GROMACS .gro file of C-alpha atoms in nm:
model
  340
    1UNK     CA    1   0.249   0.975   1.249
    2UNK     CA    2   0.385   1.311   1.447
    3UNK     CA    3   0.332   1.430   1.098
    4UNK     CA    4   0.062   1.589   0.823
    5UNK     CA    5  -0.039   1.374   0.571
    6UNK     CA    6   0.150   1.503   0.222
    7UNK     CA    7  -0.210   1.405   0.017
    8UNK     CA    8  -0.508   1.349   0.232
    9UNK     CA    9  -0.746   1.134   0.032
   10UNK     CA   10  -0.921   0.900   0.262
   11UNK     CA   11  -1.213   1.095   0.423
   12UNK     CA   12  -1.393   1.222   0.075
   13UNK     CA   13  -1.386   1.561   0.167
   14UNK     CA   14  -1.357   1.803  -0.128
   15UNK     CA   15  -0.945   1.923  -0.140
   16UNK     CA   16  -1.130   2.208  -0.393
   17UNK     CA   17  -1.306   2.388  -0.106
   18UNK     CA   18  -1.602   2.581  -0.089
   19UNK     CA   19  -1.741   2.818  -0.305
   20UNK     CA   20  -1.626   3.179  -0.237
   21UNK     CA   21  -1.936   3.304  -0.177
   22UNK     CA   22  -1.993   3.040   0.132
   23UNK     CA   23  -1.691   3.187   0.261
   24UNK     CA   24  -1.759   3.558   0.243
   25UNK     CA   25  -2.129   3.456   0.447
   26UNK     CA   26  -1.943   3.238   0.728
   27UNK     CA   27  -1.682   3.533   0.790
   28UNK     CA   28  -1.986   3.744   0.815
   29UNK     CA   29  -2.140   3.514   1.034
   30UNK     CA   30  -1.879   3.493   1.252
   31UNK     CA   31  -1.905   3.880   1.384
   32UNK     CA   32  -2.256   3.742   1.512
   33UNK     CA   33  -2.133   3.442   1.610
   34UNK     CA   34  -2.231   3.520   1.994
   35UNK     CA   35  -2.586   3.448   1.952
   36UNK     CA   36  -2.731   3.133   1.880
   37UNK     CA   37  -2.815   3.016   1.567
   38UNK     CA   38  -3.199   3.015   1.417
   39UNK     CA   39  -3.353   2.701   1.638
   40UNK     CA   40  -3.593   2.668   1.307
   41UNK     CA   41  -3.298   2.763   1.038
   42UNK     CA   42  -3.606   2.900   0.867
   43UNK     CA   43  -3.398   3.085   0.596
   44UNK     CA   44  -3.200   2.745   0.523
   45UNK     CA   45  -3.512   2.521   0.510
   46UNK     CA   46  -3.713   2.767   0.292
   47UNK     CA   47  -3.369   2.793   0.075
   48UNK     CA   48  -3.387   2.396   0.054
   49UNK     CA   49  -3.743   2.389  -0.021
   50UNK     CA   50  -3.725   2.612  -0.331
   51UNK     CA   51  -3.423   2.506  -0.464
   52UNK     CA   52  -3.587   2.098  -0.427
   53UNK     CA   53  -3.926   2.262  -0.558
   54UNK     CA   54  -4.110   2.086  -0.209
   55UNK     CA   55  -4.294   2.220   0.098
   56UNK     CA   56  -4.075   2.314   0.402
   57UNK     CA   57  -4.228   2.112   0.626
   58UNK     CA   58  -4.082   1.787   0.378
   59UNK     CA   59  -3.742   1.932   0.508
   60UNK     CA   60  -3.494   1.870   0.813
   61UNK     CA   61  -3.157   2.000   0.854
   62UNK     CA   62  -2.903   1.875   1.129
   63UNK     CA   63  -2.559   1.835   1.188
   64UNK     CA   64  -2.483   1.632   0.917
   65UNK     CA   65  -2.651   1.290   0.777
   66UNK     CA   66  -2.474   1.098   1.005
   67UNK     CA   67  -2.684   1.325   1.307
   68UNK     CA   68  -3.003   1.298   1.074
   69UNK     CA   69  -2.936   0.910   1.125
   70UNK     CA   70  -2.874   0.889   1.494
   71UNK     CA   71  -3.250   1.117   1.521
   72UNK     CA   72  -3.428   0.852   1.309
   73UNK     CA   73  -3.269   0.566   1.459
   74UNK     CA   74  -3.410   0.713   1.824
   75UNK     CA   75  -3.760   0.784   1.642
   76UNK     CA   76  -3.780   0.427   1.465
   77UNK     CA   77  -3.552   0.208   1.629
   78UNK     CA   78  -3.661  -0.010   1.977
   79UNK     CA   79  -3.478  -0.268   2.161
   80UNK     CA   80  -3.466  -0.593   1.950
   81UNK     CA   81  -3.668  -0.428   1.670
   82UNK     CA   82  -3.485  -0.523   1.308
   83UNK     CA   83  -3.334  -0.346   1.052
   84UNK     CA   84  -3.190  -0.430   0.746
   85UNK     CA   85  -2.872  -0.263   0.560
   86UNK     CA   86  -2.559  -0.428   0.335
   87UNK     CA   87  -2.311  -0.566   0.484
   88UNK     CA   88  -1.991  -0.306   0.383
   89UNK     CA   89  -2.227  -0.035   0.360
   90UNK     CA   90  -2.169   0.289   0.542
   91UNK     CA   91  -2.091   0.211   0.942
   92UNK     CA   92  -2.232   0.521   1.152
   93UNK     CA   93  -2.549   0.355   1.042
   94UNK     CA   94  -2.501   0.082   1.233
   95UNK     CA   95  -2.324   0.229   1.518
   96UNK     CA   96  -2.676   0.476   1.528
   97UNK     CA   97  -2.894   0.099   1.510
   98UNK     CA   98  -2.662  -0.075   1.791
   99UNK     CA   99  -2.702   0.210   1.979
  100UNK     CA  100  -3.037   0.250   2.031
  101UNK     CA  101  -3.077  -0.183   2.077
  102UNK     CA  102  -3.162  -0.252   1.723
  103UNK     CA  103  -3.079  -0.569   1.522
  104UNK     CA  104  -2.894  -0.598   1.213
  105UNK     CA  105  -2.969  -0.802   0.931
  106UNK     CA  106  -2.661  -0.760   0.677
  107UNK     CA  107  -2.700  -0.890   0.313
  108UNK     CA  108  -2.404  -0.890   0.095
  109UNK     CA  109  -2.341  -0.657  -0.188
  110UNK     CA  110  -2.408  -0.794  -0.531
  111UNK     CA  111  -2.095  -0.750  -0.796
  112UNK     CA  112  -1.951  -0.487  -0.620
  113UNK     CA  113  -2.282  -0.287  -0.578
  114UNK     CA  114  -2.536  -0.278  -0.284
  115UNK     CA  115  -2.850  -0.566  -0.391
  116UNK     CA  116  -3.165  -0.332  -0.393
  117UNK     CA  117  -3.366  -0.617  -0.439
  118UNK     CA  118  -3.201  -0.842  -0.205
  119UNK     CA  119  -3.213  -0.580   0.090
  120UNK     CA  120  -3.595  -0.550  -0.012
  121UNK     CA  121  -3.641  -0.930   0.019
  122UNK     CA  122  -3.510  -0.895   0.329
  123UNK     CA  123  -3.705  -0.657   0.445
  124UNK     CA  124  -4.005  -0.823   0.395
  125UNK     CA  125  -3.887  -1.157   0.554
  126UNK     CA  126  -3.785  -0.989   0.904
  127UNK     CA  127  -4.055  -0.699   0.922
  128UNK     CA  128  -3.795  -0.472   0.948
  129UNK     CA  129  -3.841  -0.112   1.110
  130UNK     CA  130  -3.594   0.067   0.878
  131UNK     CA  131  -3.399  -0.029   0.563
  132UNK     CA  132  -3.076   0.139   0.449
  133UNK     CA  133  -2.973   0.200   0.057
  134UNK     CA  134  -2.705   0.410  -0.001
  135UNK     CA  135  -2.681   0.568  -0.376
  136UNK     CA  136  -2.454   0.617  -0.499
  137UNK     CA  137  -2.244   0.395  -0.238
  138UNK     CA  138  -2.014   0.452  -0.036
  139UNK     CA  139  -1.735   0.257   0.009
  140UNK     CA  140  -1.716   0.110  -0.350
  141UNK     CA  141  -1.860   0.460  -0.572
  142UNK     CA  142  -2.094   0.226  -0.752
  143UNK     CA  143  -2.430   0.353  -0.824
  144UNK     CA  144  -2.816   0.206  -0.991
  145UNK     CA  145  -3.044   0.385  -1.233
  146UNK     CA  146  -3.337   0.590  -1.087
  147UNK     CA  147  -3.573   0.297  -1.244
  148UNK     CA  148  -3.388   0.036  -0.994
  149UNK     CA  149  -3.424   0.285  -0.670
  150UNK     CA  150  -3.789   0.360  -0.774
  151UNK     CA  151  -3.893  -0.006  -0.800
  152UNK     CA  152  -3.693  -0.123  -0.500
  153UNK     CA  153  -3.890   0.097  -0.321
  154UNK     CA  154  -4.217  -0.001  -0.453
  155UNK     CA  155  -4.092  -0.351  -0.292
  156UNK     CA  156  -4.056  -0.287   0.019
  157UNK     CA  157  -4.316  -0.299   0.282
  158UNK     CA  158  -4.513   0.006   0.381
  159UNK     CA  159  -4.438  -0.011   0.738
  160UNK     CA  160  -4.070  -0.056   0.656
  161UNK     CA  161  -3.936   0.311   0.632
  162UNK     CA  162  -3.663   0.323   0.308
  163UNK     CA  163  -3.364   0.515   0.399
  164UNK     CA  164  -3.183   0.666   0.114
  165UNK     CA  165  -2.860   0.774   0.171
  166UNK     CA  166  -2.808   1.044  -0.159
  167UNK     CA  167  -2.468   1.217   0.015
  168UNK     CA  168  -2.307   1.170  -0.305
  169UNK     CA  169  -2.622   1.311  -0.513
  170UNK     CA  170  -2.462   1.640  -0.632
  171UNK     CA  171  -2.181   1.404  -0.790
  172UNK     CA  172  -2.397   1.128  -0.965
  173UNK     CA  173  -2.504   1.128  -1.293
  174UNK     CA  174  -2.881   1.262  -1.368
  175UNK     CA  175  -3.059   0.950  -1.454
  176UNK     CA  176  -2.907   0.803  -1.085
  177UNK     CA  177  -3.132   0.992  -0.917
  178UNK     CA  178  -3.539   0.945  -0.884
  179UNK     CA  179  -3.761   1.244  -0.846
  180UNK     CA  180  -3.863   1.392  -0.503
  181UNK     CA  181  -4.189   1.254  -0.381
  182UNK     CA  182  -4.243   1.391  -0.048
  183UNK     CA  183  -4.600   1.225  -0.013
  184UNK     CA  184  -4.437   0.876   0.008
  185UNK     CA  185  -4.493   0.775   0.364
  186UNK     CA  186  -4.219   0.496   0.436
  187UNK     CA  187  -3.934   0.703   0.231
  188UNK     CA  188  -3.678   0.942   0.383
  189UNK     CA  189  -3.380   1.091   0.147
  190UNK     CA  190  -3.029   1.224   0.323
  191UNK     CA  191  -2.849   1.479   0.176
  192UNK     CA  192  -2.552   1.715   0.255
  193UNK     CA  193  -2.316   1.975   0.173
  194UNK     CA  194  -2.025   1.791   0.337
  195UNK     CA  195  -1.923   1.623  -0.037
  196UNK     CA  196  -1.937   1.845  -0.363
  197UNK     CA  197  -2.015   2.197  -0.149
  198UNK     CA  198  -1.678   2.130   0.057
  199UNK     CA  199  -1.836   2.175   0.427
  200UNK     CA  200  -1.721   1.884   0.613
  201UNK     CA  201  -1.637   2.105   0.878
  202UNK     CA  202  -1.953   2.257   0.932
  203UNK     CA  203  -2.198   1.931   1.008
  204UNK     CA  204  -2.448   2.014   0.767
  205UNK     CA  205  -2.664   1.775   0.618
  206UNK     CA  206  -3.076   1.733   0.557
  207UNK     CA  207  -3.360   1.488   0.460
  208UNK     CA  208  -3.691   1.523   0.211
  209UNK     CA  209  -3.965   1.300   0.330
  210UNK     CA  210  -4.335   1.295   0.432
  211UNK     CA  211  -4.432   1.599   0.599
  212UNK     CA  212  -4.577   1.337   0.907
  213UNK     CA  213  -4.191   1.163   0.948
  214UNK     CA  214  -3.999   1.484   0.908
  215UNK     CA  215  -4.234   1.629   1.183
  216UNK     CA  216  -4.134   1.372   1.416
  217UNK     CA  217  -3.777   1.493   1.443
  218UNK     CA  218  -3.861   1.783   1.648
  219UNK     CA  219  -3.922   1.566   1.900
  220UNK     CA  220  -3.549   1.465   1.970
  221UNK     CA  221  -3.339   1.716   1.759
  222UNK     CA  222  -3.069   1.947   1.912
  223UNK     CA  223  -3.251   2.285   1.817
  224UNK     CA  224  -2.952   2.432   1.844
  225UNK     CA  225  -2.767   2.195   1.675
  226UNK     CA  226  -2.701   2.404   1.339
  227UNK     CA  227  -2.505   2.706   1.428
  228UNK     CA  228  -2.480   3.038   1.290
  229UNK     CA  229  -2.168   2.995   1.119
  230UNK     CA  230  -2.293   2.633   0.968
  231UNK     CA  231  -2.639   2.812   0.860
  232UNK     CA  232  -2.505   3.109   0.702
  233UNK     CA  233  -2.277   2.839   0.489
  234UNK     CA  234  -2.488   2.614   0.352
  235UNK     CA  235  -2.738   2.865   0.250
  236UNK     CA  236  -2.436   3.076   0.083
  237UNK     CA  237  -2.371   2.722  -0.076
  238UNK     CA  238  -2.671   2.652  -0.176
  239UNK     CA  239  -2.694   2.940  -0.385
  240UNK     CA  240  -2.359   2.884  -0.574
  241UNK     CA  241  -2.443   2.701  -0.894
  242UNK     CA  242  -2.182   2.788  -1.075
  243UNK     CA  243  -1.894   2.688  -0.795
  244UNK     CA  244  -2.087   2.339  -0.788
  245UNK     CA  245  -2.061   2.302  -1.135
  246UNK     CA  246  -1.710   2.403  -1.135
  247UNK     CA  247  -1.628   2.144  -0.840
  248UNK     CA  248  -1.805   1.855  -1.003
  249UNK     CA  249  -1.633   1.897  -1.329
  250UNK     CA  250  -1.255   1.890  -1.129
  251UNK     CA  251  -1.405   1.567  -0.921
  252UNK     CA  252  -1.457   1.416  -1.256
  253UNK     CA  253  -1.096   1.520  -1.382
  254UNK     CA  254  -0.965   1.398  -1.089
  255UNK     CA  255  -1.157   1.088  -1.084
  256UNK     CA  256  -1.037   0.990  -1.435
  257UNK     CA  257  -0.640   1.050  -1.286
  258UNK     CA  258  -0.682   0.849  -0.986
  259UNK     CA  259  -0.821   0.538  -1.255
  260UNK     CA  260  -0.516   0.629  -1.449
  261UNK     CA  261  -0.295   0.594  -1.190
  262UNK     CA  262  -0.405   0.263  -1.097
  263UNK     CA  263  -0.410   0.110  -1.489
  264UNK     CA  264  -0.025   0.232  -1.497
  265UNK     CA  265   0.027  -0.022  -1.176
  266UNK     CA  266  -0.165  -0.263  -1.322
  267UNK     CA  267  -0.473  -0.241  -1.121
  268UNK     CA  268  -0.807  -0.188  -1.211
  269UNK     CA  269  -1.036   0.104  -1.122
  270UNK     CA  270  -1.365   0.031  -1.014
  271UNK     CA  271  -1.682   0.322  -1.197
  272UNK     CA  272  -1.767   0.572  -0.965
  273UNK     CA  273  -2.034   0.770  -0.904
  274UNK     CA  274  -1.883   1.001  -0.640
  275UNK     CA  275  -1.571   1.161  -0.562
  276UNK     CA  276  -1.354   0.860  -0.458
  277UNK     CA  277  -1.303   0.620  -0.647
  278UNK     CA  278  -1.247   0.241  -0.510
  279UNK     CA  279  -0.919   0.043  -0.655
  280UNK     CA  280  -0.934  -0.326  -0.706
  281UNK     CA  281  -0.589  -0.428  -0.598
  282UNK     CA  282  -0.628  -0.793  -0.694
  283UNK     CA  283  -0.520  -0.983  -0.426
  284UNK     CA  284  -0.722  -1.018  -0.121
  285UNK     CA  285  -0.751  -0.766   0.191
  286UNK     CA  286  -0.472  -0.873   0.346
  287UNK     CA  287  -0.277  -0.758   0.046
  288UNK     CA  288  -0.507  -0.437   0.014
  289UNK     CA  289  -0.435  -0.378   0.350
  290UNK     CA  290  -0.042  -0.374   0.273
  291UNK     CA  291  -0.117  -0.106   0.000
  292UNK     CA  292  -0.281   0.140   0.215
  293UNK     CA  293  -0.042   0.082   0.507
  294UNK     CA  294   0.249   0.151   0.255
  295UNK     CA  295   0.056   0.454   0.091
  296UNK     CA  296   0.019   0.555   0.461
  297UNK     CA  297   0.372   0.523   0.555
  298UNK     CA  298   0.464   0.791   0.271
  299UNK     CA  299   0.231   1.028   0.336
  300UNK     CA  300  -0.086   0.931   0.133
  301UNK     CA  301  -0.385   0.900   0.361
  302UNK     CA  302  -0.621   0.649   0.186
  303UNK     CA  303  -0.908   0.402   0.359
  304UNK     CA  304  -1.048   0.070   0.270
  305UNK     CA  305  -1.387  -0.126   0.266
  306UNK     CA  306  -1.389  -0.368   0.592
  307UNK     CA  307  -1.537  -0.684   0.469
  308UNK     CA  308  -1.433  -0.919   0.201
  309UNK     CA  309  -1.433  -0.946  -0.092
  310UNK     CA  310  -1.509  -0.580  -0.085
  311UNK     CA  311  -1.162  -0.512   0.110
  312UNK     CA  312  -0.960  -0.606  -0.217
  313UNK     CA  313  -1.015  -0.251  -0.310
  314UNK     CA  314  -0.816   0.057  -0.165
  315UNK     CA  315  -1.064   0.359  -0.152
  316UNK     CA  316  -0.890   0.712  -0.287
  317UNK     CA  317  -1.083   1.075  -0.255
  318UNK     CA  318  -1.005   1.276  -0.523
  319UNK     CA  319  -0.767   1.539  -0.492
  320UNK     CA  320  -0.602   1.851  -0.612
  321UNK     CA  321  -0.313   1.824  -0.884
  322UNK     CA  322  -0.023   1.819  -0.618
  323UNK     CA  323  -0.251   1.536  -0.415
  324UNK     CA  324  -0.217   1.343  -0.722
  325UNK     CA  325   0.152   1.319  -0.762
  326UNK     CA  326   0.217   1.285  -0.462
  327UNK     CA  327  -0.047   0.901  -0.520
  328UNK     CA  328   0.135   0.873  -0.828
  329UNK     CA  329   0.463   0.864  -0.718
  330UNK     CA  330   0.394   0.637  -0.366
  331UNK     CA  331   0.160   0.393  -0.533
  332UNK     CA  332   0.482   0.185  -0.692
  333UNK     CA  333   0.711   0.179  -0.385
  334UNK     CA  334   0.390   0.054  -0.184
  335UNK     CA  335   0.272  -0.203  -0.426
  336UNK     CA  336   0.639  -0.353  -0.439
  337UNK     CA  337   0.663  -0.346  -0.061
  338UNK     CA  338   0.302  -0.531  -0.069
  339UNK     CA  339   0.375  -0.771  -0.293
  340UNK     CA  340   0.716  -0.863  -0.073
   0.00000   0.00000   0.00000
């Protein structure tokens, strides 16, 4: 555009930041910032590990989940070998598969949610090597009960290894989540602080599993791939309750005022688990695509789900007060262009 963006809400970063304390360790970090960082980060993992009450051999840290998911596709993946994920779901994923000669099996989402116990059925069927859950979801916010996750686990084969994709986890209600089990062979859980702890910048991101699979990534890691900087950040993060807290609460503020937004244009706001929220604009995704191309045009960056009918919906990150008026006050002009 030859231009900033007035509101940037498309890439679900957190507008709010990270916490203060994150930023006093990175500027700290940077006076060192000519050596490299731990190869181990032995004080992040043994942060992770205490804070997740697990071992620290059940952790692995890299630069960010979407690195975590090139490693394992590398580790897991062979030429022609299967693997199973929605079809909308999160992208890089696939990219990671394609890239190392995997096949994809797509199933479609299920009333707006991933279908835990179609992707399962599916996994059987094929023999897949991996199979990819993401919740809560990204691109629609939607989420399942810890009860659902558990027993769509407990479906799947035990040579098929579950990935759970949990980058929304610090956002999603308690009873979304199922408890860490580390012993569980043929699980691996993704985590990061790009999302509620506001480093997007810094590539940070780990996964909990068996002892035996998280092992295996020191095979192919970049062991140098977490910097001083990034280390010195996340663990600074880590240790910030009370900013979390703080952040989660102004997600949830801001969540309610993007679904408030949309009701006053007549469109409907889809329940999120996360810190976007996805807008039903109820036409199809040509229409949608109007929207966000308008929205675009006056300075409010928003994205979209690819696939129909999942691409009826415009996809808006929460924002700061001024990010909201400035979505509040575009929204009209580009639904009447749209609708031209």
């Amino acid at each position: 555009m030859g231009r900033p963006f007035e509101a940037r809400l498309g890439a679900n970063e957190s507008v709010f930041g990270p916490s203060p304390r994150a930023i006093e360790a990175m500027a700290e970090a940077a006076r060192t910032a000519w050596m490299y960082g731990d190869p181990e980060y032995d004080a992040l993992r043994q942060a992770l590990a205490a804070h997740h009450g697990i071992a620290p051999e059940a952790v692995v840290a890299g630069e960010g989940i979407d690195g975590l998911l090139g490693y394992l596709a590398r580790l897991f993946v062979g030429e022609g070998e299967t693997v199973v994920t929605s079809d909308g779901a999160y992208p890089t994923f696939n990219y990671h598969v394609a890239g190392f000669g995997g096949r994809l099996v797509k199933v479609p989402y299920r009333d707006d949610q991933e279908d835990p116990e179609a992707l399962a059925r599916a996994a059987r069927e094929v023999g897949a090597k991996l199979v990819y859950l993401a919740n809560p979801d990204n691109p629609m916010g939607s989420w399942h009960g810890a009860e659902a996750v558990i027993d769509f686990v407990a479906a799947v084969p035990d040579d098929t290894l579950v990935v759970l994709d949990e980058a929304y986890a610090d956002l999603a209600p308690e009873d979304a989540i199922p408890p860490l089990d580390p012993g569980r062979r043929n699980l691996i859980r993704m985590r990061t602080f790009s999302k509620a702890h506001g480093l997007a910048g810094l590539r940070v991101g780990y996964a909990i599993g068996n002892p035996d699979v998280i092992g295996a990534f020191d095979k192919v890691r970049n062991h140098f791939g977490l910097g001083r900087v990034a280390q010195a950040g996340a663990l600074a993060a880590l240790c910030d309750a009370d900013w979390l807290a703080d952040v989660v609460g102004r997600v949830v503020a801001s969540r309610d005022t993007i679904a408030d937004i949309a009701r006053e244009n007549g469109l409907a706001p889809l329940p999120s688990a996360t810190n976007f929220v996805a807008v039903d604009c109820g036409h199809d995704g040509d229409f949608a695509r109007r929207v966000l191309q308008g929205l675009v045009a006056r300075g409010v960056f928003v994205r979209m789900p690819g696939v129909a009918p999942l691409d009826r919906c415009i996809r808006v990150s929460c924002g700061a007060e001024a990010d909201m008026a400035a979505l509040r006050a575009a929204l009209p002009e580009a639904l009447k262009e749209a609708a031209m």
